[in-house]
CSV table of C-alpha atoms and ligand atoms in Angstrom, one decimal:
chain,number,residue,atom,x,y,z
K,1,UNK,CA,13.2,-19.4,4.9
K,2,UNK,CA,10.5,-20.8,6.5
K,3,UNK,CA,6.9,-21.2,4.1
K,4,UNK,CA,4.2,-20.9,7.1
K,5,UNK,CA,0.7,-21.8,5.5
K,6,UNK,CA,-1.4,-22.6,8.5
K,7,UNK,CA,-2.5,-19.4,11.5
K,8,UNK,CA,-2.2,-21.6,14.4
K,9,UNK,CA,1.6,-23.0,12.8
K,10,UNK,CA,2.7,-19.4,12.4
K,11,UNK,CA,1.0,-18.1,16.0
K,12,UNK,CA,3.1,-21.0,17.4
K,13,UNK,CA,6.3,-20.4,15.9
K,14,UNK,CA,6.1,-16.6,16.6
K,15,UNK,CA,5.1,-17.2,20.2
K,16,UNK,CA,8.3,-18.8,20.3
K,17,UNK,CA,10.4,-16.1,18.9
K,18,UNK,CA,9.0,-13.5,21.2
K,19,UNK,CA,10.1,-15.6,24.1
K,20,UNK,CA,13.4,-15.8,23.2
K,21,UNK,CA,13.6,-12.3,23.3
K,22,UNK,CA,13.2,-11.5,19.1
K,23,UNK,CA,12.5,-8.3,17.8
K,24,UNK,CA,9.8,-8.8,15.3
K,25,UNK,CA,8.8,-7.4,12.0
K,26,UNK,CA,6.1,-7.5,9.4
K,27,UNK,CA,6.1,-6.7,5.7
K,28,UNK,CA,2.2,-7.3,4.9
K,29,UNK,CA,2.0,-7.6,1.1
K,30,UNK,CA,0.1,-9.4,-1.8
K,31,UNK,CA,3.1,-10.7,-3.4
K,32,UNK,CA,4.1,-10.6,-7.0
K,33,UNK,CA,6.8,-8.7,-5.5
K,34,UNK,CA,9.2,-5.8,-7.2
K,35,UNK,CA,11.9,-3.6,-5.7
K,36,UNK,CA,9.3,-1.6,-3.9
K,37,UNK,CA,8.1,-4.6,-1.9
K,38,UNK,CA,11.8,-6.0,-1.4
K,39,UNK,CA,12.8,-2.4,-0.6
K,40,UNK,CA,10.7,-3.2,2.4
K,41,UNK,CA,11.7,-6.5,3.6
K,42,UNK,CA,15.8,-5.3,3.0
K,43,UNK,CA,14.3,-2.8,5.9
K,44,UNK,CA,12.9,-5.3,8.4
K,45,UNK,CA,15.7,-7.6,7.7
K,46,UNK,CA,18.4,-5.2,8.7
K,47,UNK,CA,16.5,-3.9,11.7
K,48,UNK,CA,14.7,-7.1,13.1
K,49,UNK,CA,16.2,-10.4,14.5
K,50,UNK,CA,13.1,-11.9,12.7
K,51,UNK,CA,11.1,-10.9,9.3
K,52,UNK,CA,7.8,-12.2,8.7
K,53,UNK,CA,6.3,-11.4,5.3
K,54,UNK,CA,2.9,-12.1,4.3
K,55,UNK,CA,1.8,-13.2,0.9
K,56,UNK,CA,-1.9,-13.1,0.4
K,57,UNK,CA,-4.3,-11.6,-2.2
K,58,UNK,CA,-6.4,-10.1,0.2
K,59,UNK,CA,-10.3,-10.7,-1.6
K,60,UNK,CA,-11.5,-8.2,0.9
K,61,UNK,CA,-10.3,-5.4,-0.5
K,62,UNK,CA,-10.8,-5.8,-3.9
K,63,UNK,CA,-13.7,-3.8,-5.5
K,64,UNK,CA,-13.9,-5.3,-8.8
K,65,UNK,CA,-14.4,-8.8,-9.2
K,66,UNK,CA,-12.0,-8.9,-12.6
K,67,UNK,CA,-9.7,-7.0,-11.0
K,68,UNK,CA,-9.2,-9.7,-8.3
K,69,UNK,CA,-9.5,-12.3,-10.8
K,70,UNK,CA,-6.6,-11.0,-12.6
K,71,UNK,CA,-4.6,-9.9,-10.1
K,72,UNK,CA,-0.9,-11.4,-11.0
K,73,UNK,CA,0.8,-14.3,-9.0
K,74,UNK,CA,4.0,-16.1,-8.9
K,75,UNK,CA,4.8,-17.9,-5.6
K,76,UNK,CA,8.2,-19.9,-6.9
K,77,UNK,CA,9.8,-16.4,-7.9
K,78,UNK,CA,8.4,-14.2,-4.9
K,79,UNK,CA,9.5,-16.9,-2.4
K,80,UNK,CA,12.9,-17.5,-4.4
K,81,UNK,CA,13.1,-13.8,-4.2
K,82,UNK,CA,12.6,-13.1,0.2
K,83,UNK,CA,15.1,-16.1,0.4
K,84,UNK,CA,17.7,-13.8,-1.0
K,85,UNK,CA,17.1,-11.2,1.2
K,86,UNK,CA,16.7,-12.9,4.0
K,87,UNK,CA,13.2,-13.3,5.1
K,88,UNK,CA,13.0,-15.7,7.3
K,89,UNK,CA,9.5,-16.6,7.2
K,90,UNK,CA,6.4,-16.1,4.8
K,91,UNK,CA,3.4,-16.7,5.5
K,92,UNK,CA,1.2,-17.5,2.7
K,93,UNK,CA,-2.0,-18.6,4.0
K,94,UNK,CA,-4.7,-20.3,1.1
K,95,UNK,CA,-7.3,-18.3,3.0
K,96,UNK,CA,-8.1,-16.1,5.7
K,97,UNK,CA,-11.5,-15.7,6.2
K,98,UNK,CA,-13.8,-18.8,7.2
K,99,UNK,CA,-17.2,-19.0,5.4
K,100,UNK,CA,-19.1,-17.5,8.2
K,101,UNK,CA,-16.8,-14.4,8.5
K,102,UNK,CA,-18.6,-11.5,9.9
K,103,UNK,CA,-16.4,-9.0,11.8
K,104,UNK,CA,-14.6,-6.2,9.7
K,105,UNK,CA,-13.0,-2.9,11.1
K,106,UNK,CA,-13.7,-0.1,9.6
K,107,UNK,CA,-11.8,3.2,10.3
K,108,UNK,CA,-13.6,6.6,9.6
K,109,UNK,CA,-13.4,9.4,8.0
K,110,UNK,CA,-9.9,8.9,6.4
K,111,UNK,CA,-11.5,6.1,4.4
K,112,UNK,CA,-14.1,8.8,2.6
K,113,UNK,CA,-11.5,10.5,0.6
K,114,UNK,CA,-9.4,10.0,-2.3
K,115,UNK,CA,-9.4,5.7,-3.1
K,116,UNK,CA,-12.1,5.2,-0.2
K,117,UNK,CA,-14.3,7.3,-2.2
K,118,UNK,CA,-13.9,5.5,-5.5
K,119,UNK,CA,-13.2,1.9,-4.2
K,120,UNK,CA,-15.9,1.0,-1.5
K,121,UNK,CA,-15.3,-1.2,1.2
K,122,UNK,CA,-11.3,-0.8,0.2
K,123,UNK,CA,-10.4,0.3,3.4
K,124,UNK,CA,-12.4,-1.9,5.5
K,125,UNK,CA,-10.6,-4.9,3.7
K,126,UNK,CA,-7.5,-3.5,4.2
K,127,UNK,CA,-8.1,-2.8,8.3
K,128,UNK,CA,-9.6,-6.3,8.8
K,129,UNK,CA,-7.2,-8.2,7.2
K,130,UNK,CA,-3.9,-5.9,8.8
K,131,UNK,CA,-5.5,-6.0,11.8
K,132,UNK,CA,-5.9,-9.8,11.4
K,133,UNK,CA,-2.1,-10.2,10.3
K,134,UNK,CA,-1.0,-7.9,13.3
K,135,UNK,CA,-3.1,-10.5,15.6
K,136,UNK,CA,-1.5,-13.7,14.4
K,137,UNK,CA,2.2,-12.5,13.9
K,138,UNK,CA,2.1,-9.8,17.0
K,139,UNK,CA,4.8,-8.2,15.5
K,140,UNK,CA,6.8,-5.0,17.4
K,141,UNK,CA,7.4,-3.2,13.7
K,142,UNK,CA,5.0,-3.5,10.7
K,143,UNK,CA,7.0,-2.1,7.3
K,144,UNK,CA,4.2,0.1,4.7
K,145,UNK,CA,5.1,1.6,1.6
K,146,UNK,CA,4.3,5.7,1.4
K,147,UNK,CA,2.8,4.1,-2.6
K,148,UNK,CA,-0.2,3.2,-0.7
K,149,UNK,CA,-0.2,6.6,1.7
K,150,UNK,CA,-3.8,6.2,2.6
K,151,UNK,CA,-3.6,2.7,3.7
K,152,UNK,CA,-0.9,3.4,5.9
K,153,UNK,CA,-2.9,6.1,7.2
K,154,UNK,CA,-5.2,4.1,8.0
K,155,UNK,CA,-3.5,1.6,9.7
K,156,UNK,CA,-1.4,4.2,11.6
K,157,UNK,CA,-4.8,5.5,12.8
K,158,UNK,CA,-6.3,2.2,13.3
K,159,UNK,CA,-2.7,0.8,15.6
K,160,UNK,CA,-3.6,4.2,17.6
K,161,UNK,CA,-8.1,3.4,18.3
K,162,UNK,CA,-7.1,-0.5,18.6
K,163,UNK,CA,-4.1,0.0,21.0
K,164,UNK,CA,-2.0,-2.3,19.4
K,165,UNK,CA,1.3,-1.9,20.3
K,166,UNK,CA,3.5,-1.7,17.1
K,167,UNK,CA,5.2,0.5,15.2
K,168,UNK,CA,4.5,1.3,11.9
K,169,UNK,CA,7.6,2.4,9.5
K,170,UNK,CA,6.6,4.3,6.0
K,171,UNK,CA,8.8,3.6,3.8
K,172,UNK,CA,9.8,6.0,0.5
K,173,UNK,CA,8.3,5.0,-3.0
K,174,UNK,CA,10.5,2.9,-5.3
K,175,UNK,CA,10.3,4.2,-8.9
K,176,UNK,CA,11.2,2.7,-12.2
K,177,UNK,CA,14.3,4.0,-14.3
K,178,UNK,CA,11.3,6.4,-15.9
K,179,UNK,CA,9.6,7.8,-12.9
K,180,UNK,CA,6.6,4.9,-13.2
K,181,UNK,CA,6.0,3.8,-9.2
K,182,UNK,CA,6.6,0.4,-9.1
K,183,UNK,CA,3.5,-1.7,-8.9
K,184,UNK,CA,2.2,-5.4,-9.1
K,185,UNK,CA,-0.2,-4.1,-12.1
K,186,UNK,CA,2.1,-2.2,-14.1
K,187,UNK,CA,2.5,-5.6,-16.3
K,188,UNK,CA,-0.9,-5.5,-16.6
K,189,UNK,CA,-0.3,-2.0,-19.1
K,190,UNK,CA,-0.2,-2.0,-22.6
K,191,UNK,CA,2.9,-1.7,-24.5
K,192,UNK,CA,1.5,1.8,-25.2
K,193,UNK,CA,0.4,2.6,-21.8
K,194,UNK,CA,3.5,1.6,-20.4
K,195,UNK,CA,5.2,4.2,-22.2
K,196,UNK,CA,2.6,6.5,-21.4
K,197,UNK,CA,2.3,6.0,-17.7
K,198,UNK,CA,5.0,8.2,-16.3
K,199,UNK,CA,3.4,11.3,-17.4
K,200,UNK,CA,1.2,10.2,-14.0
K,201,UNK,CA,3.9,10.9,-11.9
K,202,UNK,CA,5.0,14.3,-14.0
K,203,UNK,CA,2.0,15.8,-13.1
K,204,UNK,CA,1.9,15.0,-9.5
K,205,UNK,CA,5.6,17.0,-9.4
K,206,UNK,CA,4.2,19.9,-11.8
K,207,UNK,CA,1.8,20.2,-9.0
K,208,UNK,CA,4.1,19.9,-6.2
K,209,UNK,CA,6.6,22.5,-8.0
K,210,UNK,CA,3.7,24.8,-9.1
K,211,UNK,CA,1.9,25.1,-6.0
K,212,UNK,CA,1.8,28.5,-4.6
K,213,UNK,CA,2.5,28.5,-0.4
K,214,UNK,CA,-1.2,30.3,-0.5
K,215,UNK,CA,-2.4,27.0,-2.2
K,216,UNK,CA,-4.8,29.6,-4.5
K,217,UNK,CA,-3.7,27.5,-7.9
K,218,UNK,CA,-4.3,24.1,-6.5
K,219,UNK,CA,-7.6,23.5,-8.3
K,220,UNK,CA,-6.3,24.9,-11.7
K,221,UNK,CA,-2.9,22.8,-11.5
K,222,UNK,CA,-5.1,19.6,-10.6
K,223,UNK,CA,-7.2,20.9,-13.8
K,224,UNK,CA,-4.7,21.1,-16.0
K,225,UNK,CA,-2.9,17.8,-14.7
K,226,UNK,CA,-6.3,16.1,-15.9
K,227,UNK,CA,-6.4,17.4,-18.6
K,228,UNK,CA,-2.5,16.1,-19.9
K,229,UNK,CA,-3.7,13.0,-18.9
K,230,UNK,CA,-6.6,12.6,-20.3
K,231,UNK,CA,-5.3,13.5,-23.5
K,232,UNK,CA,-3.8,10.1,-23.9
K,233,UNK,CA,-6.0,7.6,-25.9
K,234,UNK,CA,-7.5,5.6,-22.9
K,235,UNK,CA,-6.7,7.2,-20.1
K,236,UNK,CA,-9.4,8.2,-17.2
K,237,UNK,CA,-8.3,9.9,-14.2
K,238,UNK,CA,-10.4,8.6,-11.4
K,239,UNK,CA,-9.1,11.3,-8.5
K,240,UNK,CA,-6.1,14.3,-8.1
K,241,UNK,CA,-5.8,15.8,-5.0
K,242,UNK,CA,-4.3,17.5,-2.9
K,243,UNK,CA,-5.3,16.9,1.3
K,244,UNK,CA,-3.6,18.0,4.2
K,245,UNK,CA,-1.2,14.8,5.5
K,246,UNK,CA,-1.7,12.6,7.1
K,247,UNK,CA,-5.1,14.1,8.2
K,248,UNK,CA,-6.3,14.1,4.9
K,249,UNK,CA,-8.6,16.9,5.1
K,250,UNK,CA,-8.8,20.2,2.8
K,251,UNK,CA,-5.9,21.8,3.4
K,252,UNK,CA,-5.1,25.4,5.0
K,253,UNK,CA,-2.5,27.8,6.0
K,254,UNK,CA,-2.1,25.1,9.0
K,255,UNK,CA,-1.4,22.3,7.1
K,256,UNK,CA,2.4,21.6,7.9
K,257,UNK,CA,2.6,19.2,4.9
K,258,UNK,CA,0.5,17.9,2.2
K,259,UNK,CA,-0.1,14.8,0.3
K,260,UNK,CA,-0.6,15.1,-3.6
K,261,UNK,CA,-2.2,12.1,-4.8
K,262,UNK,CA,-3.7,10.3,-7.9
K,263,UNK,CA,-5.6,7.3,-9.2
K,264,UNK,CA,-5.7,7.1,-13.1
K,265,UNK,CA,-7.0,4.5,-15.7
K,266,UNK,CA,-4.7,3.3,-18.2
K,267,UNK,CA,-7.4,1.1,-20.0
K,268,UNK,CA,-8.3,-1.4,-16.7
K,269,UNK,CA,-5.2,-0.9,-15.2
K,270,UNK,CA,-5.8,1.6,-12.3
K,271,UNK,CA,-2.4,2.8,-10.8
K,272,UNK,CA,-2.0,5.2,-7.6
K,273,UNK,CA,0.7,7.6,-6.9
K,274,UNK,CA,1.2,10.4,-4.7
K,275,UNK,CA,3.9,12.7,-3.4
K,276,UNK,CA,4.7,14.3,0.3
K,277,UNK,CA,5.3,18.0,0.7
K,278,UNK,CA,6.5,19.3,3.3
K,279,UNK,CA,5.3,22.9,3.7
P,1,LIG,P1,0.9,-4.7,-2.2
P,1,LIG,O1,1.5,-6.0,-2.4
P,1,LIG,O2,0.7,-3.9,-3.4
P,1,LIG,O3,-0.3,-4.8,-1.3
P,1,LIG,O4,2.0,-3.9,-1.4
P,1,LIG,C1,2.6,-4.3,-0.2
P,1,LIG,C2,3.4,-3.2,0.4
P,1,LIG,O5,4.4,-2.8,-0.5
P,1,LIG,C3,2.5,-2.0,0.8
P,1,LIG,O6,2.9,-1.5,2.0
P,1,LIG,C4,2.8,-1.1,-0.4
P,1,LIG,O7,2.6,0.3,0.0
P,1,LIG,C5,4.3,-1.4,-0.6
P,1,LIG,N1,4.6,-1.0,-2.0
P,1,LIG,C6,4.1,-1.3,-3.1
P,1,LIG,N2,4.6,-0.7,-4.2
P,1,LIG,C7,5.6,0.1,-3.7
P,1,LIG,C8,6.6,1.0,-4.2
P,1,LIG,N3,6.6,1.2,-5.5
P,1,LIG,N4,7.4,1.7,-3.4
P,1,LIG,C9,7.3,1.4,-2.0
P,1,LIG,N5,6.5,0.6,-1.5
P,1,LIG,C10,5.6,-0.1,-2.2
């Protein structure tokens, strides 16, 4: 595997690839990687002549200053693990953004809702630097997990305004042995929390099993899911809900199939989750 840290290097090399007729793919990511990340790259790999992952804590998108601070990272093990699936190049760039950075792309609308809402200027670090990676590596297939199913509507909508010819594949959420989604943060839990967390996801299916095809208990299910959570010593919900997908308006008797999604507080430790329902 390749270890690309400089744009032009990578630009370069990739122009290359293309002309020798490569199918290209992308697995954007912030490294620290678990089975949901490698589920992703095991994807490109068997469907691209070429895999491209990119390992960068993206600053842009972070909210909370301690959050990025103590955002987890371990190079040696994420590069030892691409090499055994086959990567065959990483690009893990020190930065992206020169000092006098000043262009950002923000996508509206499905950026006001759910972690747009509570995480400002998210989204817009999330479109500038994918639309950034999408520039450099001018890939024909770009791999998102559904875990993040915002972002990837957001990208999907922002491949669409930016004409950018690529594909984008959603991929299905890995969970742990317990339910848990995987996540970077979830070492970041308590021992307690930990063994708390997948009550998260229990909800999000007590909703999706409880939800009449009228939709009339949605706002008492997402009540009561609070509620369970919130009953756990240090537990905040920040946002359930339930949106038309991927649209991500209030859904009605049209909406052909729904996300149901969540961001809770276990102590700092903010997770996301969501489930798919096709109506
Ligand atoms: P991150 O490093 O957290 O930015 O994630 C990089 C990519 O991996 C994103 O497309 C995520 O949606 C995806 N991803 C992260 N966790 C999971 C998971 N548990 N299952 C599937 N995809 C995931």
């Amino acid at each position: 595997m390749e270890i690309i840290q400089n744009v032009d290097s990578l630009r370069n090399r990739v122009e290359f690839l293309r002309k020798e007729r490569k199918y290209i793919g992308l697995v954007p990511t912030m490294g620290y990687f678990h089975d949901g990340h490698l589920n992703l790259m095991r994807l490109s790999v068997s469907e691209c002549d070429v895999t491209v992952v990119s390992n960068y804590v993206n600053p842009a998108q972070f909210d909370r200053r301690d959050d990025l601070e103590s955002y987890p990272i371990n190079f040696e093990r994420d590069k030892a693990l691409a090499e055994e699936i086959g990567v065959d190049i990483m690009f893990y760039p020190q930065t992206l953004y020169q000092s006098d950075h000043k262009t950002w792309v923000t996508v509206e609308k499905l950026t006001d809702v759910l972690c747009g809402r509570s995480r400002p200027g998210h989204f817009k670090g999330v479109a500038t630097v994918v639309c950034k990676l999408f520039n450099i590596v001018n890939p024909h297939v770009a791999y998102f997990g559904q875990k993040d199913a915002q972002q990837a509507a957001v990208i999907e909508q922002m491949i669409k305004d930016l004409n950018f010819d690529i594909r984008l594949v959603l991929s299905p959420i890995i969970r742990e042995h317990d339910g848990l989604a995987m996540s970077s943060r979830n070492v970041q839990l308590t021992p307690e929390h930990r063994k708390k967390a997948p009550v998260f996801y229990e909800q999000l299916q007590l909703i999706d099993k409880k939800l009449l095809p009228d939709l009339s208990n949605k706002e008492m299910l997402i009540e009561q899911a609070k509620k369970t959570l919130e009953n756990i010593p240090g537990v905040r919900v920040d946002y359930i809900e339930v949106l038309s997908w991927p649209h991500l308006e209030i859904p009605d008797k049209t909406s052909h199939r729904l996300l149901i999604a969540g961001a809770v507080f276990f102590g700092n430790v903010r997770l996301i989750d969501n489930i798919i329902k096709e109506l």
